[in-house]
Amino acid sequence: MTESLAEFGIESRLAFTVKHWCFWQSAHHPQTKVWPNGEILPHNQGKADVGFLPAMQRRRLSPLARAACAVAWRCRGENGDMPSVFFSNHGESQYYFEMLEELAEGEHVSPSRFSQCVHNAIAGLASFHGSSFLPYVALAGGTEGLFSAFLEVGGMLLDAPQVLLVCYEQPLPDAYLPYLPGSQTTWALAMTLARSGGVEPQLHLTREPANGPALAENGLPKLVQAVISGQQSGYCRQDRAIWHWRLDGVS
């Protein structure tokens, strides 16, 4: 939760207890040192395992939705239901790019395809399949990048003991690549975050104002890389800030 927030956004600090995390990506990841209290799901030949769902529901999920639902399901299985924050910079980019191409050619847009590509579609699917009736928020990337999701979680923790954070991305359509950095794989990370304190690992985030453009992140975001490589501190430059992270309480 929020420890302090300077009046004019000069500096902000967030602190969380990391109760559990779960990661999956479409490329094989060697089992190396990772953050505690978590797991990397099997690669499964590049297709996230959602065998916990009925076959009809599985068939309707896109690769990105499968990834997000798989990691969210594991965290809810470990810690129960909770409010959630879903974050993606570009969401179902493959779907909406196809729709734009169809519109450019004068074709009609499929209502079912449109419903699958709106930005909160994956959050809704994950909540529905997890039988969750608690609030969720679906965020897109902005000037704070991935860290905007942690700001939202910090606000939610003022009213809830724990919050589920789910971040996910997939490769962008080729037409976007000259203009935007993007992920090279489909991946999803879910974290169960609680208020700071206790004996479990503590994640500290500090925002330092800074001028200059964000540093492009091709591939996994640096913080996500830290989770699955065991790196306990680091930083990432955004458009108007540098975000530092530190994981304490790791033996």
PDB file of N, CA and C in Angstrom, residues 131-220:
ATOM      1  N   SER A 131     -15.372 -17.410 -11.262  1.00  0.00           N
ATOM      2  CA  SER A 131     -16.574 -17.221 -10.431  1.00  0.00           C
ATOM      3  C   SER A 131     -16.383 -16.105  -9.414  1.00  0.00           C
ATOM      4  N   SER A 132     -15.724 -15.037  -9.857  1.00  0.00           N
ATOM      5  CA  SER A 132     -15.469 -13.905  -8.967  1.00  0.00           C
ATOM      6  C   SER A 132     -16.536 -12.837  -9.160  1.00  0.00           C
ATOM      7  N   PHE A 133     -17.065 -12.332  -8.046  1.00  0.00           N
ATOM      8  CA  PHE A 133     -18.046 -11.246  -8.078  1.00  0.00           C
ATOM      9  C   PHE A 133     -17.466  -9.976  -7.465  1.00  0.00           C
ATOM     10  N   LEU A 134     -16.156  -9.952  -7.270  1.00  0.00           N
ATOM     11  CA  LEU A 134     -15.504  -8.796  -6.662  1.00  0.00           C
ATOM     12  C   LEU A 134     -15.043  -7.819  -7.752  1.00  0.00           C
ATOM     13  N   PRO A 135     -14.803  -6.550  -7.392  1.00  0.00           N
ATOM     14  CA  PRO A 135     -14.467  -5.541  -8.398  1.00  0.00           C
ATOM     15  C   PRO A 135     -13.156  -5.850  -9.120  1.00  0.00           C
ATOM     16  N   TYR A 136     -13.096  -5.412 -10.375  1.00  0.00           N
ATOM     17  CA  TYR A 136     -11.837  -5.456 -11.113  1.00  0.00           C
ATOM     18  C   TYR A 136     -11.681  -4.175 -11.931  1.00  0.00           C
ATOM     19  N   VAL A 137     -10.432  -3.852 -12.240  1.00  0.00           N
ATOM     20  CA  VAL A 137     -10.090  -2.692 -13.063  1.00  0.00           C
ATOM     21  C   VAL A 137      -9.198  -3.186 -14.197  1.00  0.00           C
ATOM     22  N   ALA A 138      -9.442  -2.711 -15.414  1.00  0.00           N
ATOM     23  CA  ALA A 138      -8.600  -3.040 -16.565  1.00  0.00           C
ATOM     24  C   ALA A 138      -7.891  -1.775 -17.022  1.00  0.00           C
ATOM     25  N   LEU A 139      -6.559  -1.776 -16.961  1.00  0.00           N
ATOM     26  CA  LEU A 139      -5.757  -0.600 -17.292  1.00  0.00           C
ATOM     27  C   LEU A 139      -4.958  -0.810 -18.570  1.00  0.00           C
ATOM     28  N   ALA A 140      -4.722   0.287 -19.292  1.00  0.00           N
ATOM     29  CA  ALA A 140      -3.810   0.286 -20.436  1.00  0.00           C
ATOM     30  C   ALA A 140      -2.543   1.032 -20.056  1.00  0.00           C
ATOM     31  N   GLY A 141      -1.497   0.828 -20.831  1.00  0.00           N
ATOM     32  CA  GLY A 141      -0.236   1.493 -20.539  1.00  0.00           C
ATOM     33  C   GLY A 141      -0.340   2.995 -20.704  1.00  0.00           C
ATOM     34  N   GLY A 142       0.378   3.727 -19.884  1.00  0.00           N
ATOM     35  CA  GLY A 142       0.445   5.182 -19.954  1.00  0.00           C
ATOM     36  C   GLY A 142       1.858   5.630 -19.667  1.00  0.00           C
ATOM     37  N   THR A 143       1.998   6.854 -19.191  1.00  0.00           N
ATOM     38  CA  THR A 143       3.341   7.378 -18.949  1.00  0.00           C
ATOM     39  C   THR A 143       4.057   6.657 -17.815  1.00  0.00           C
ATOM     40  N   GLU A 144       3.308   5.995 -16.915  1.00  0.00           N
ATOM     41  CA  GLU A 144       3.942   5.252 -15.826  1.00  0.00           C
ATOM     42  C   GLU A 144       4.165   3.787 -16.178  1.00  0.00           C
ATOM     43  N   GLY A 145       3.705   3.371 -17.344  1.00  0.00           N
ATOM     44  CA  GLY A 145       3.907   1.996 -17.762  1.00  0.00           C
ATOM     45  C   GLY A 145       3.293   0.995 -16.797  1.00  0.00           C
ATOM     46  N   LEU A 146       3.971  -0.127 -16.641  1.00  0.00           N
ATOM     47  CA  LEU A 146       3.513  -1.199 -15.771  1.00  0.00           C
ATOM     48  C   LEU A 146       3.272  -0.724 -14.339  1.00  0.00           C
ATOM     49  N   PHE A 147       3.981   0.298 -13.910  1.00  0.00           N
ATOM     50  CA  PHE A 147       3.897   0.725 -12.513  1.00  0.00           C
ATOM     51  C   PHE A 147       2.582   1.427 -12.194  1.00  0.00           C
ATOM     52  N   SER A 148       1.849   1.862 -13.222  1.00  0.00           N
ATOM     53  CA  SER A 148       0.526   2.423 -12.963  1.00  0.00           C
ATOM     54  C   SER A 148      -0.391   1.381 -12.347  1.00  0.00           C
ATOM     55  N   ALA A 149      -0.170   0.106 -12.680  1.00  0.00           N
ATOM     56  CA  ALA A 149      -0.987  -0.955 -12.090  1.00  0.00           C
ATOM     57  C   ALA A 149      -0.721  -1.090 -10.595  1.00  0.00           C
ATOM     58  N   PHE A 150       0.528  -0.910 -10.187  1.00  0.00           N
ATOM     59  CA  PHE A 150       0.835  -0.984  -8.753  1.00  0.00           C
ATOM     60  C   PHE A 150       0.244   0.203  -8.008  1.00  0.00           C
ATOM     61  N   LEU A 151       0.178   1.363  -8.647  1.00  0.00           N
ATOM     62  CA  LEU A 151      -0.494   2.509  -8.025  1.00  0.00           C
ATOM     63  C   LEU A 151      -1.971   2.190  -7.789  1.00  0.00           C
ATOM     64  N   GLU A 152      -2.599   1.552  -8.764  1.00  0.00           N
ATOM     65  CA  GLU A 152      -4.014   1.167  -8.612  1.00  0.00           C
ATOM     66  C   GLU A 152      -4.187   0.143  -7.507  1.00  0.00           C
ATOM     67  N   VAL A 153      -3.283  -0.824  -7.450  1.00  0.00           N
ATOM     68  CA  VAL A 153      -3.349  -1.833  -6.383  1.00  0.00           C
ATOM     69  C   VAL A 153      -3.207  -1.167  -5.020  1.00  0.00           C
ATOM     70  N   GLY A 154      -2.266  -0.205  -4.902  1.00  0.00           N
ATOM     71  CA  GLY A 154      -2.090   0.493  -3.637  1.00  0.00           C
ATOM     72  C   GLY A 154      -3.357   1.170  -3.183  1.00  0.00           C
ATOM     73  N   GLY A 155      -4.110   1.761  -4.104  1.00  0.00           N
ATOM     74  CA  GLY A 155      -5.380   2.371  -3.742  1.00  0.00           C
ATOM     75  C   GLY A 155      -6.407   1.345  -3.311  1.00  0.00           C
ATOM     76  N   MET A 156      -6.485   0.219  -4.012  1.00  0.00           N
ATOM     77  CA  MET A 156      -7.446  -0.828  -3.656  1.00  0.00           C
ATOM     78  C   MET A 156      -7.165  -1.420  -2.283  1.00  0.00           C
ATOM     79  N   LEU A 157      -5.879  -1.491  -1.915  1.00  0.00           N
ATOM     80  CA  LEU A 157      -5.526  -2.095  -0.627  1.00  0.00           C
ATOM     81  C   LEU A 157      -5.951  -1.231   0.557  1.00  0.00           C
ATOM     82  N   LEU A 158      -6.380  -0.026   0.313  1.00  0.00           N
ATOM     83  CA  LEU A 158      -6.939   0.785   1.395  1.00  0.00           C
ATOM     84  C   LEU A 158      -8.265   0.210   1.876  1.00  0.00           C
ATOM     85  N   ASP A 159      -8.937  -0.565   1.006  1.00  0.00           N
ATOM     86  CA  ASP A 159     -10.250  -1.121   1.340  1.00  0.00           C
ATOM     87  C   ASP A 159     -10.293  -2.640   1.334  1.00  0.00           C
ATOM     88  N   ALA A 160      -9.228  -3.289   0.876  1.00  0.00           N
ATOM     89  CA  ALA A 160      -9.218  -4.752   0.786  1.00  0.00           C
ATOM     90  C   ALA A 160      -7.908  -5.280   1.350  1.00  0.00           C
ATOM     91  N   PRO A 161      -7.915  -6.458   1.972  1.00  0.00           N
ATOM     92  CA  PRO A 161      -6.684  -7.006   2.562  1.00  0.00           C
ATOM     93  C   PRO A 161      -5.694  -7.514   1.531  1.00  0.00           C
ATOM     94  N   GLN A 162      -6.156  -7.882   0.324  1.00  0.00           N
ATOM     95  CA  GLN A 162      -5.269  -8.365  -0.711  1.00  0.00           C
ATOM     96  C   GLN A 162      -5.898  -8.094  -2.071  1.00  0.00           C
ATOM     97  N   VAL A 163      -5.043  -7.946  -3.085  1.00  0.00           N
ATOM     98  CA  VAL A 163      -5.498  -7.625  -4.436  1.00  0.00           C
ATOM     99  C   VAL A 163      -4.709  -8.481  -5.425  1.00  0.00           C
ATOM    100  N   LEU A 164      -5.390  -8.950  -6.449  1.00  0.00           N
ATOM    101  CA  LEU A 164      -4.755  -9.715  -7.517  1.00  0.00           C
ATOM    102  C   LEU A 164      -4.340  -8.768  -8.634  1.00  0.00           C
ATOM    103  N   LEU A 165      -3.063  -8.782  -8.997  1.00  0.00           N
ATOM    104  CA  LEU A 165      -2.550  -8.021 -10.132  1.00  0.00           C
ATOM    105  C   LEU A 165      -2.194  -8.991 -11.248  1.00  0.00           C
ATOM    106  N   VAL A 166      -2.743  -8.757 -12.444  1.00  0.00           N
ATOM    107  CA  VAL A 166      -2.464  -9.612 -13.601  1.00  0.00           C
ATOM    108  C   VAL A 166      -1.972  -8.727 -14.740  1.00  0.00           C
ATOM    109  N   CYS A 167      -0.742  -8.982 -15.210  1.00  0.00           N
ATOM    110  CA  CYS A 167      -0.142  -8.237 -16.323  1.00  0.00           C
ATOM    111  C   CYS A 167       0.090  -9.202 -17.472  1.00  0.00           C
ATOM    112  N   TYR A 168      -0.126  -8.758 -18.702  1.00  0.00           N
ATOM    113  CA  TYR A 168      -0.008  -9.672 -19.837  1.00  0.00           C
ATOM    114  C   TYR A 168       0.233  -8.887 -21.113  1.00  0.00           C
ATOM    115  N   GLU A 169       0.977  -9.488 -22.030  1.00  0.00           N
ATOM    116  CA  GLU A 169       1.266  -8.888 -23.338  1.00  0.00           C
ATOM    117  C   GLU A 169       1.463 -10.002 -24.360  1.00  0.00           C
ATOM    118  N   GLN A 170       1.403  -9.604 -25.628  1.00  0.00           N
ATOM    119  CA  GLN A 170       1.700 -10.513 -26.729  1.00  0.00           C
ATOM    120  C   GLN A 170       2.428  -9.727 -27.820  1.00  0.00           C
ATOM    121  N   PRO A 171       3.059 -10.396 -28.774  1.00  0.00           N
ATOM    122  CA  PRO A 171       3.720  -9.670 -29.857  1.00  0.00           C
ATOM    123  C   PRO A 171       2.736  -8.796 -30.630  1.00  0.00           C
ATOM    124  N   LEU A 172       3.159  -7.602 -30.993  1.00  0.00           N
ATOM    125  CA  LEU A 172       2.326  -6.707 -31.782  1.00  0.00           C
ATOM    126  C   LEU A 172       2.292  -7.150 -33.243  1.00  0.00           C
ATOM    127  N   PRO A 173       1.241  -6.796 -33.968  1.00  0.00           N
ATOM    128  CA  PRO A 173       1.257  -7.032 -35.419  1.00  0.00           C
ATOM    129  C   PRO A 173       2.468  -6.365 -36.057  1.00  0.00           C
ATOM    130  N   ASP A 174       2.976  -6.954 -37.121  1.00  0.00           N
ATOM    131  CA  ASP A 174       4.212  -6.475 -37.743  1.00  0.00           C
ATOM    132  C   ASP A 174       4.133  -5.000 -38.147  1.00  0.00           C
ATOM    133  N   ALA A 175       2.950  -4.531 -38.507  1.00  0.00           N
ATOM    134  CA  ALA A 175       2.810  -3.149 -38.972  1.00  0.00           C
ATOM    135  C   ALA A 175       3.174  -2.132 -37.893  1.00  0.00           C
ATOM    136  N   TYR A 176       3.068  -2.525 -36.611  1.00  0.00           N
ATOM    137  CA  TYR A 176       3.346  -1.596 -35.517  1.00  0.00           C
ATOM    138  C   TYR A 176       4.818  -1.580 -35.104  1.00  0.00           C
ATOM    139  N   LEU A 177       5.554  -2.595 -35.487  1.00  0.00           N
ATOM    140  CA  LEU A 177       6.896  -2.780 -34.935  1.00  0.00           C
ATOM    141  C   LEU A 177       7.868  -1.631 -35.224  1.00  0.00           C
ATOM    142  N   PRO A 178       7.794  -0.957 -36.394  1.00  0.00           N
ATOM    143  CA  PRO A 178       8.718   0.168 -36.597  1.00  0.00           C
ATOM    144  C   PRO A 178       8.472   1.356 -35.666  1.00  0.00           C
ATOM    145  N   TYR A 179       7.298   1.388 -35.023  1.00  0.00           N
ATOM    146  CA  TYR A 179       6.918   2.558 -34.229  1.00  0.00           C
ATOM    147  C   TYR A 179       6.864   2.298 -32.727  1.00  0.00           C
ATOM    148  N   LEU A 180       6.683   1.051 -32.338  1.00  0.00           N
ATOM    149  CA  LEU A 180       6.498   0.727 -30.923  1.00  0.00           C
ATOM    150  C   LEU A 180       7.370  -0.453 -30.526  1.00  0.00           C
ATOM    151  N   PRO A 181       8.020  -0.376 -29.360  1.00  0.00           N
ATOM    152  CA  PRO A 181       8.671  -1.576 -28.831  1.00  0.00           C
ATOM    153  C   PRO A 181       7.597  -2.544 -28.368  1.00  0.00           C
ATOM    154  N   GLY A 182       7.881  -3.784 -28.428  1.00  0.00           N
ATOM    155  CA  GLY A 182       6.861  -4.747 -28.037  1.00  0.00           C
ATOM    156  C   GLY A 182       7.448  -6.031 -27.514  1.00  0.00           C
ATOM    157  N   SER A 183       6.557  -6.850 -26.981  1.00  0.00           N
ATOM    158  CA  SER A 183       6.963  -8.152 -26.473  1.00  0.00           C
ATOM    159  C   SER A 183       7.295  -9.082 -27.633  1.00  0.00           C
ATOM    160  N   GLN A 184       8.231  -9.975 -27.404  1.00  0.00           N
ATOM    161  CA  GLN A 184       8.591 -10.964 -28.414  1.00  0.00           C
ATOM    162  C   GLN A 184       7.894 -12.299 -28.166  1.00  0.00           C
ATOM    163  N   THR A 185       7.211 -12.408 -27.033  1.00  0.00           N
ATOM    164  CA  THR A 185       6.477 -13.617 -26.693  1.00  0.00           C
ATOM    165  C   THR A 185       5.127 -13.218 -26.100  1.00  0.00           C
ATOM    166  N   THR A 186       4.235 -14.190 -26.000  1.00  0.00           N
ATOM    167  CA  THR A 186       3.010 -14.014 -25.218  1.00  0.00           C
ATOM    168  C   THR A 186       3.320 -14.419 -23.785  1.00  0.00           C
ATOM    169  N   TRP A 187       2.992 -13.564 -22.834  1.00  0.00           N
ATOM    170  CA  TRP A 187       3.323 -13.857 -21.444  1.00  0.00           C
ATOM    171  C   TRP A 187       2.271 -13.264 -20.510  1.00  0.00           C
ATOM    172  N   ALA A 188       2.229 -13.785 -19.296  1.00  0.00           N
ATOM    173  CA  ALA A 188       1.326 -13.254 -18.275  1.00  0.00           C
ATOM    174  C   ALA A 188       1.948 -13.482 -16.902  1.00  0.00           C
ATOM    175  N   LEU A 189       1.799 -12.497 -16.039  1.00  0.00           N
ATOM    176  CA  LEU A 189       2.272 -12.578 -14.656  1.00  0.00           C
ATOM    177  C   LEU A 189       1.143 -12.161 -13.735  1.00  0.00           C
ATOM    178  N   ALA A 190       0.823 -12.989 -12.761  1.00  0.00           N
ATOM    179  CA  ALA A 190      -0.167 -12.660 -11.736  1.00  0.00           C
ATOM    180  C   ALA A 190       0.528 -12.604 -10.380  1.00  0.00           C
ATOM    181  N   MET A 191       0.131 -11.643  -9.558  1.00  0.00           N
ATOM    182  CA  MET A 191       0.697 -11.496  -8.221  1.00  0.00           C
ATOM    183  C   MET A 191      -0.427 -11.227  -7.232  1.00  0.00           C
ATOM    184  N   THR A 192      -0.397 -11.932  -6.121  1.00  0.00           N
ATOM    185  CA  THR A 192      -1.285 -11.605  -5.006  1.00  0.00           C
ATOM    186  C   THR A 192      -0.525 -10.685  -4.073  1.00  0.00           C
ATOM    187  N   LEU A 193      -0.986  -9.438  -3.974  1.00  0.00           N
ATOM    188  CA  LEU A 193      -0.313  -8.412  -3.183  1.00  0.00           C
ATOM    189  C   LEU A 193      -1.180  -8.018  -2.001  1.00  0.00           C
ATOM    190  N   ALA A 194      -0.556  -7.894  -0.845  1.00  0.00           N
ATOM    191  CA  ALA A 194      -1.251  -7.495   0.373  1.00  0.00           C
ATOM    192  C   ALA A 194      -0.561  -6.273   0.970  1.00  0.00           C
ATOM    193  N   ARG A 195      -1.139  -5.748   2.016  1.00  0.00           N
ATOM    194  CA  ARG A 195      -0.537  -4.591   2.685  1.00  0.00           C
ATOM    195  C   ARG A 195       0.835  -4.983   3.237  1.00  0.00           C
ATOM    196  N   SER A 196       1.708  -4.010   3.283  1.00  0.00           N
ATOM    197  CA  SER A 196       3.081  -4.280   3.705  1.00  0.00           C
ATOM    198  C   SER A 196       3.129  -4.680   5.168  1.00  0.00           C
ATOM    199  N   GLY A 197       4.174  -5.441   5.500  1.00  0.00           N
ATOM    200  CA  GLY A 197       4.367  -5.909   6.874  1.00  0.00           C
ATOM    201  C   GLY A 197       4.301  -7.424   6.940  1.00  0.00           C
ATOM    202  N   GLY A 198       4.850  -7.986   7.998  1.00  0.00           N
ATOM    203  CA  GLY A 198       4.835  -9.432   8.157  1.00  0.00           C
ATOM    204  C   GLY A 198       6.150 -10.048   7.736  1.00  0.00           C
ATOM    205  N   VAL A 199       6.176 -11.368   7.702  1.00  0.00           N
ATOM    206  CA  VAL A 199       7.422 -12.090   7.465  1.00  0.00           C
ATOM    207  C   VAL A 199       7.602 -12.479   5.999  1.00  0.00           C
ATOM    208  N   GLU A 200       6.592 -12.304   5.170  1.00  0.00           N
ATOM    209  CA  GLU A 200       6.717 -12.668   3.764  1.00  0.00           C
ATOM    210  C   GLU A 200       7.497 -11.593   3.014  1.00  0.00           C
ATOM    211  N   PRO A 201       7.990 -11.898   1.802  1.00  0.00           N
ATOM    212  CA  PRO A 201       8.789 -10.920   1.039  1.00  0.00           C
ATOM    213  C   PRO A 201       8.051  -9.601   0.851  1.00  0.00           C
ATOM    214  N   GLN A 202       8.797  -8.516   0.956  1.00  0.00           N
ATOM    215  CA  GLN A 202       8.239  -7.167   0.846  1.00  0.00           C
ATOM    216  C   GLN A 202       8.771  -6.499  -0.418  1.00  0.00           C
ATOM    217  N   LEU A 203       7.857  -6.047  -1.265  1.00  0.00           N
ATOM    218  CA  LEU A 203       8.225  -5.351  -2.490  1.00  0.00           C
ATOM    219  C   LEU A 203       8.090  -3.849  -2.262  1.00  0.00           C
ATOM    220  N   HIS A 204       9.181  -3.122  -2.458  1.00  0.00           N
ATOM    221  CA  HIS A 204       9.197  -1.666  -2.301  1.00  0.00           C
ATOM    222  C   HIS A 204       9.408  -1.019  -3.671  1.00  0.00           C
ATOM    223  N   LEU A 205       8.540  -0.083  -4.008  1.00  0.00           N
ATOM    224  CA  LEU A 205       8.630   0.670  -5.254  1.00  0.00           C
ATOM    225  C   LEU A 205       8.777   2.148  -4.926  1.00  0.00           C
ATOM    226  N   THR A 206       9.698   2.804  -5.584  1.00  0.00           N
ATOM    227  CA  THR A 206       9.925   4.233  -5.369  1.00  0.00           C
ATOM    228  C   THR A 206       9.925   4.941  -6.712  1.00  0.00           C
ATOM    229  N   ARG A 207       9.136   5.996  -6.803  1.00  0.00           N
ATOM    230  CA  ARG A 207       9.066   6.794  -8.032  1.00  0.00           C
ATOM    231  C   ARG A 207       9.909   8.058  -7.861  1.00  0.00           C
ATOM    232  N   GLU A 208      10.867   8.228  -8.754  1.00  0.00           N
ATOM    233  CA  GLU A 208      11.744   9.393  -8.754  1.00  0.00           C
ATOM    234  C   GLU A 208      11.469  10.217 -10.006  1.00  0.00           C
ATOM    235  N   PRO A 209      11.012  11.466  -9.885  1.00  0.00           N
ATOM    236  CA  PRO A 209      10.757  12.280 -11.080  1.00  0.00           C
ATOM    237  C   PRO A 209      12.019  12.438 -11.925  1.00  0.00           C
ATOM    238  N   ALA A 210      11.849  12.421 -13.234  1.00  0.00           N
ATOM    239  CA  ALA A 210      12.994  12.554 -14.144  1.00  0.00           C
ATOM    240  C   ALA A 210      12.500  13.029 -15.496  1.00  0.00           C
ATOM    241  N   ASN A 211      13.330  13.790 -16.176  1.00  0.00           N
ATOM    242  CA  ASN A 211      13.019  14.249 -17.519  1.00  0.00           C
ATOM    243  C   ASN A 211      13.607  13.284 -18.539  1.00  0.00           C
ATOM    244  N   GLY A 212      13.008  13.274 -19.708  1.00  0.00           N
ATOM    245  CA  GLY A 212      13.525  12.417 -20.759  1.00  0.00           C
ATOM    246  C   GLY A 212      12.560  11.306 -21.097  1.00  0.00           C
ATOM    247  N   PRO A 213      12.723  10.729 -22.275  1.00  0.00           N
ATOM    248  CA  PRO A 213      11.803   9.680 -22.722  1.00  0.00           C
ATOM    249  C   PRO A 213      12.048   8.359 -22.006  1.00  0.00           C
ATOM    250  N   ALA A 214      11.033   7.516 -22.052  1.00  0.00           N
ATOM    251  CA  ALA A 214      11.174   6.174 -21.485  1.00  0.00           C
ATOM    252  C   ALA A 214      12.177   5.364 -22.298  1.00  0.00           C
ATOM    253  N   LEU A 215      12.846   4.443 -21.623  1.00  0.00           N
ATOM    254  CA  LEU A 215      13.734   3.520 -22.314  1.00  0.00           C
ATOM    255  C   LEU A 215      12.911   2.367 -22.866  1.00  0.00           C
ATOM    256  N   ALA A 216      13.057   2.113 -24.147  1.00  0.00           N
ATOM    257  CA  ALA A 216      12.277   1.056 -24.782  1.00  0.00           C
ATOM    258  C   ALA A 216      12.591  -0.299 -24.144  1.00  0.00           C
ATOM    259  N   GLU A 217      11.541  -1.087 -23.922  1.00  0.00           N
ATOM    260  CA  GLU A 217      11.701  -2.426 -23.365  1.00  0.00           C
ATOM    261  C   GLU A 217      11.219  -3.432 -24.404  1.00  0.00           C
ATOM    262  N   ASN A 218      12.139  -3.970 -25.153  1.00  0.00           N
ATOM    263  CA  ASN A 218      11.811  -5.028 -26.093  1.00  0.00           C
ATOM    264  C   ASN A 218      11.894  -6.358 -25.361  1.00  0.00           C
ATOM    265  N   GLY A 219      10.804  -7.090 -25.385  1.00  0.00           N
ATOM    266  CA  GLY A 219      10.758  -8.319 -24.613  1.00  0.00           C
ATOM    267  C   GLY A 219      10.036  -8.092 -23.299  1.00  0.00           C
ATOM    268  N   LEU A 220      10.396  -8.855 -22.286  1.00  0.00           N
ATOM    269  CA  LEU A 220       9.735  -8.739 -20.992  1.00  0.00           C
ATOM    270  C   LEU A 220      10.135  -7.438 -20.300  1.00  0.00           C
TER     271      LEU A 220
END
